[in-house]
Amino acid sequence: MAVLSRLGFAILFWIIFVLSCHRILSKQVKIYDSWDHAGLNWMIYPKTNSSQQWVETGASYERRYQVCAILSRTGSQNFWLRTPYLHRSGANRIHVEIEFTMSSCEGRNDGLVLSCRETFDLYYIEANADYATETTPSWNSPPYTKIRRIAADGRFSMQNDVRNTVDEVFGPVSQNGFYLAFQDQGACMAILRVRVYYIKCPSVIAGLARFPETITGSEVTSLVSVTGTCLENTERIGSHDPTYQCQSDGMWILLRGSCGCKAGFELQENTCSGKFFLFLIF
């Protein structure tokens, strides 16, 4: 009985080990990173001589945009900022990682503040080509689609400096590319970094079959079914090709079917090698 218990434990451990090996980390594919550019030159709207509009600043290796329109007396705090045209490169769902700081509105009662907010809005608009100008498309929603109103978990004051990072996702996207846009309506903030990427399930070997890199599906619930190719010296087991499901977080799940070593070959680690025989002559 003790031997059987140890055997059962060993089998269970092996199953868990094999499954854990299949949990290969997802692959992020970069579309854009603002820190890759010595000058950003994003489109600002409206363009005014006021220092309270979006302003590009920072060192050449970490350019940023900042705005602080809380002292405005114009009564119109509606400042837009748009990225260059970004090619989607076949992606279905787009991730936007934003690092930013936000000033606290608490205690701003000096009589000069018209209004103070601690949020900003993130938008996107798709396009098959880079067509946008200072006036086209119109700076409204629609034609821009709001992804989310973003609030800061931490806000800076005279005593501290707090950085926030959010990762927003939008899609499905179908045109060749898109623009991102940021709308400020009375915050004192800085966009420190914008990183845009999409996710692939990485290439992987499972069940003695090779599965290629695969772009995730169009919805968070999407599963992309991928057929594997049997490795050298292996053949399909049964009547169905091995398949793996690529889910939206870039992880492979639900392996069905497999390959096995051909006759005359034996399994060694993750490959099938020829058998070697030692003949003794007396």
Coordinates of C-alpha atoms in Angstrom, one line a residue:
M1 CA 0.0 0.0 0.0
A2 CA 2.8 2.4 0.9
V3 CA 4.5 1.6 -2.5
L4 CA 1.3 2.4 -4.3
S5 CA 0.9 5.6 -2.4
R6 CA 4.4 6.7 -3.3
L7 CA 3.8 5.7 -7.0
G8 CA 0.6 7.7 -7.0
F9 CA 2.3 10.7 -5.6
A10 CA 5.1 10.4 -8.2
I11 CA 2.6 10.3 -11.0
L12 CA 0.7 13.3 -9.7
F13 CA 3.9 15.2 -9.3
W14 CA 4.9 14.4 -12.9
I15 CA 1.5 15.6 -14.2
I16 CA 1.8 18.9 -12.4
F17 CA 5.4 19.3 -13.6
V18 CA 4.3 18.7 -17.2
L19 CA 1.4 21.1 -17.0
S20 CA 3.6 23.8 -15.4
C21 CA 6.1 23.5 -18.2
H22 CA 3.3 24.4 -20.7
R23 CA 2.7 27.7 -18.8
I24 CA 5.1 29.6 -21.0
L25 CA 5.1 33.4 -20.4
S26 CA 3.2 35.5 -22.9
K27 CA 5.1 37.7 -25.4
Q28 CA 4.6 41.5 -25.6
V29 CA 5.2 43.0 -29.1
K30 CA 6.0 46.7 -29.0
I31 CA 4.1 49.1 -31.3
Y32 CA 5.3 52.3 -29.7
D33 CA 7.3 53.6 -26.8
S34 CA 7.5 57.4 -26.1
W35 CA 10.9 56.9 -24.5
D36 CA 12.4 55.7 -27.8
H37 CA 12.1 59.2 -29.2
A38 CA 14.3 62.2 -28.5
G39 CA 11.4 64.5 -29.6
L40 CA 7.7 63.4 -29.6
N41 CA 6.1 66.2 -31.6
W42 CA 2.5 65.0 -30.8
M43 CA -0.4 67.1 -32.1
I44 CA -1.7 69.7 -29.6
Y45 CA -5.1 71.2 -29.7
P46 CA -5.9 74.0 -29.4
K47 CA -2.5 75.6 -30.1
T48 CA -2.3 78.8 -28.1
N49 CA 0.4 81.0 -26.6
S50 CA -0.7 80.1 -23.1
S51 CA 1.6 78.2 -20.9
Q52 CA -1.4 76.2 -19.6
Q53 CA -1.8 74.0 -22.7
W54 CA 0.1 70.7 -23.2
V55 CA 3.8 71.3 -23.3
E56 CA 6.6 68.8 -24.3
T57 CA 9.4 68.7 -21.9
G58 CA 12.0 66.4 -20.2
A59 CA 15.4 64.9 -21.1
S60 CA 15.9 63.5 -24.6
Y61 CA 15.7 59.9 -23.3
E62 CA 12.4 60.4 -21.4
R63 CA 10.3 63.1 -23.2
R64 CA 7.0 63.9 -21.6
Y65 CA 3.9 66.1 -21.9
Q66 CA 2.5 68.2 -19.0
V67 CA -0.4 70.5 -18.6
C68 CA -1.7 72.6 -15.7
A69 CA -4.8 74.5 -16.7
I70 CA -6.3 74.9 -13.2
L71 CA -5.6 78.7 -13.1
S72 CA -7.4 79.3 -16.4
R73 CA -9.9 82.2 -16.5
T74 CA -11.1 81.4 -20.0
G75 CA -13.8 79.0 -18.8
S76 CA -12.8 76.5 -21.5
Q77 CA -10.4 73.8 -20.2
N78 CA -10.5 71.4 -23.1
F79 CA -7.0 70.5 -24.1
W80 CA -6.2 67.6 -26.5
L81 CA -3.1 65.7 -27.2
R82 CA -2.7 63.1 -30.1
T83 CA 0.0 60.6 -30.8
P84 CA 1.4 59.9 -34.2
Y85 CA -0.2 57.3 -36.4
L86 CA 0.5 53.8 -35.1
H87 CA 0.4 50.7 -37.2
R88 CA -1.4 47.8 -35.5
S89 CA 0.9 45.2 -37.1
G90 CA -1.9 42.6 -37.3
A91 CA -2.9 43.0 -33.6
N92 CA -6.6 42.5 -32.6
R93 CA -6.4 44.0 -29.1
I94 CA -4.2 46.9 -28.2
H95 CA -2.6 47.5 -24.7
V96 CA -1.7 51.1 -23.7
E97 CA 0.5 51.4 -20.6
I98 CA 0.6 55.0 -19.3
E99 CA 2.9 56.3 -16.6
F100 CA 1.8 59.7 -15.2
T101 CA 1.7 62.0 -12.3
M102 CA -1.3 64.0 -11.0
S103 CA -1.5 66.9 -8.7
S104 CA -3.8 66.8 -5.8
C105 CA -6.7 69.3 -5.8
E106 CA -6.9 69.2 -2.1
G107 CA -6.1 72.5 -0.5
R108 CA -6.3 74.6 -3.7
N109 CA -8.5 77.4 -2.4
D110 CA -6.4 80.4 -3.1
G111 CA -9.2 82.0 -5.2
L112 CA -7.2 81.7 -8.5
V113 CA -8.3 78.2 -9.3
L114 CA -11.2 78.1 -11.7
S115 CA -11.6 74.3 -11.5
C116 CA -9.4 71.4 -10.6
R117 CA -9.7 67.8 -11.7
E118 CA -7.8 64.6 -10.9
T119 CA -8.7 62.7 -14.0
F120 CA -8.1 62.7 -17.8
D121 CA -9.7 60.8 -20.7
L122 CA -8.0 58.4 -23.1
Y123 CA -9.4 57.9 -26.6
Y124 CA -8.5 56.2 -29.9
I125 CA -9.5 56.4 -33.5
E126 CA -8.8 53.9 -36.3
A127 CA -7.6 54.7 -39.8
N128 CA -6.2 52.9 -42.8
A129 CA -3.7 55.6 -43.4
D130 CA -2.0 58.5 -41.7
Y131 CA -4.5 61.3 -42.6
A132 CA -4.9 63.4 -39.4
T133 CA -4.2 67.1 -39.3
E134 CA -4.6 69.9 -36.8
T135 CA -8.3 70.1 -37.5
T136 CA -9.1 66.6 -38.8
P137 CA -10.6 64.5 -37.4
S138 CA -12.6 66.8 -35.2
W139 CA -11.6 66.9 -31.6
N140 CA -14.7 65.3 -30.1
S141 CA -16.2 62.0 -29.2
P142 CA -17.3 60.8 -31.7
P143 CA -15.3 60.4 -34.0
Y144 CA -12.9 59.5 -31.2
T145 CA -13.9 56.5 -29.1
K146 CA -13.3 56.8 -25.4
I147 CA -11.4 54.0 -23.8
R148 CA -11.7 55.1 -20.2
R149 CA -11.6 58.1 -17.9
I150 CA -8.5 57.6 -15.9
A151 CA -8.1 58.6 -12.3
A152 CA -4.9 58.7 -10.3
D153 CA -4.5 56.2 -7.4
G154 CA -1.8 58.5 -6.0
R155 CA -1.5 62.3 -6.3
F156 CA 1.5 64.5 -5.6
S157 CA 1.7 67.6 -3.5
M158 CA 4.4 69.9 -2.2
Q159 CA 5.5 67.1 0.1
N160 CA 5.6 64.1 -2.2
D161 CA 5.9 62.9 -5.8
V162 CA 3.7 59.9 -6.7
R163 CA 3.9 58.1 -10.1
N164 CA 0.9 56.1 -11.4
T165 CA 0.9 53.4 -14.0
V166 CA -2.2 52.0 -15.7
D167 CA -2.6 49.4 -18.5
E168 CA -5.7 50.0 -20.7
V169 CA -6.9 47.6 -23.4
F170 CA -9.1 48.4 -26.4
G171 CA -10.3 46.5 -29.5
P172 CA -11.0 44.7 -31.6
V173 CA -9.2 46.8 -34.2
S174 CA -9.5 46.1 -37.9
Q175 CA -8.0 49.0 -39.8
N176 CA -4.3 49.3 -40.6
G177 CA -3.6 51.6 -37.6
F178 CA -4.8 54.1 -35.1
Y179 CA -4.2 57.3 -33.1
L180 CA -4.4 57.7 -29.4
A181 CA -5.6 60.9 -27.9
F182 CA -5.6 62.4 -24.4
Q183 CA -8.1 65.0 -23.2
D184 CA -7.5 67.3 -20.2
Q185 CA -10.4 69.3 -18.7
G186 CA -8.7 71.0 -15.8
A187 CA -6.0 68.8 -14.3
C188 CA -2.4 69.5 -13.3
M189 CA -0.6 66.5 -14.6
A190 CA 2.2 65.0 -16.6
I191 CA 2.2 62.0 -19.0
L192 CA 5.7 60.6 -18.4
R193 CA 5.6 57.6 -20.7
V194 CA 3.3 55.9 -23.1
R195 CA 4.0 52.3 -24.2
V196 CA 1.7 50.6 -26.8
Y197 CA 1.9 46.9 -27.4
Y198 CA 0.0 43.7 -28.2
I199 CA 0.3 40.2 -27.0
K200 CA 1.2 36.9 -28.6
C201 CA 1.2 33.4 -27.4
P202 CA 4.9 32.5 -27.8
S203 CA 6.2 29.6 -29.9
V204 CA 6.2 26.4 -27.8
I205 CA 6.8 22.7 -28.0
A206 CA 4.1 20.5 -26.3
G207 CA 3.1 16.9 -26.9
L208 CA 6.1 16.5 -29.2
A209 CA 4.5 19.1 -31.5
R210 CA 5.7 22.6 -32.4
F211 CA 3.2 25.5 -32.2
P212 CA 4.1 28.9 -33.7
E213 CA 3.8 32.4 -32.3
T214 CA 0.2 33.3 -32.4
I215 CA -1.5 36.7 -32.1
T216 CA -4.3 36.7 -29.5
G217 CA -8.0 36.9 -30.5
S218 CA -10.2 39.9 -30.9
E219 CA -12.1 39.5 -27.5
V220 CA -11.0 38.9 -24.0
T221 CA -12.8 35.6 -24.1
S222 CA -11.4 34.6 -27.5
L223 CA -9.5 31.3 -28.0
V224 CA -7.4 30.9 -31.1
S225 CA -7.1 27.3 -32.1
V226 CA -3.7 26.4 -33.5
T227 CA -2.6 23.2 -35.2
G228 CA 0.8 22.0 -34.3
T229 CA 3.5 20.3 -36.4
C230 CA 5.0 17.0 -35.3
L231 CA 8.7 17.2 -34.5
E232 CA 11.3 15.3 -36.4
N233 CA 11.2 11.5 -36.0
T234 CA 7.6 11.8 -34.6
E235 CA 4.2 11.1 -36.0
R236 CA 0.6 11.9 -35.1
I237 CA -1.0 9.8 -32.5
G238 CA -4.6 9.0 -33.4
S239 CA -6.8 10.5 -36.1
H240 CA -6.6 14.2 -35.1
D241 CA -3.7 16.7 -35.4
P242 CA -2.4 18.1 -32.1
T243 CA -4.1 21.5 -31.3
Y244 CA -3.5 24.2 -28.7
Q245 CA -5.6 27.1 -27.7
C246 CA -4.1 30.6 -27.5
Q247 CA -6.1 32.8 -25.0
S248 CA -6.2 36.6 -24.7
D249 CA -3.5 36.8 -22.0
G250 CA -1.0 35.1 -24.3
M251 CA -1.0 31.8 -22.5
W252 CA -1.5 28.4 -24.1
I253 CA -4.3 26.1 -22.7
L254 CA -6.3 23.0 -23.6
L255 CA -3.7 20.9 -25.4
R256 CA -5.5 18.2 -27.4
G257 CA -3.8 15.4 -29.3
S258 CA -0.1 14.8 -29.5
C259 CA 2.7 13.2 -31.5
G260 CA 4.8 10.1 -30.6
C261 CA 8.1 8.7 -31.6
K262 CA 8.2 6.7 -34.8
A263 CA 9.3 3.1 -34.7
G264 CA 13.0 2.7 -34.0
F265 CA 13.1 6.0 -32.1
E266 CA 12.8 6.7 -28.4
L267 CA 11.9 9.7 -26.3
Q268 CA 14.8 11.6 -24.9
E269 CA 13.8 14.8 -23.1
N270 CA 11.7 16.6 -25.7
T271 CA 12.9 14.9 -28.8
C272 CA 12.9 11.4 -30.4
S273 CA 16.3 9.9 -31.1
G274 CA 17.4 6.7 -32.7
K275 CA 17.9 3.7 -30.5
F276 CA 21.5 2.5 -30.1
F277 CA 22.3 -1.2 -29.5
L278 CA 25.5 -2.5 -28.2
F279 CA 26.5 -5.9 -29.7
L280 CA 29.1 -7.9 -27.8
I281 CA 31.0 -10.5 -29.7
F282 CA 32.5 -13.4 -27.7

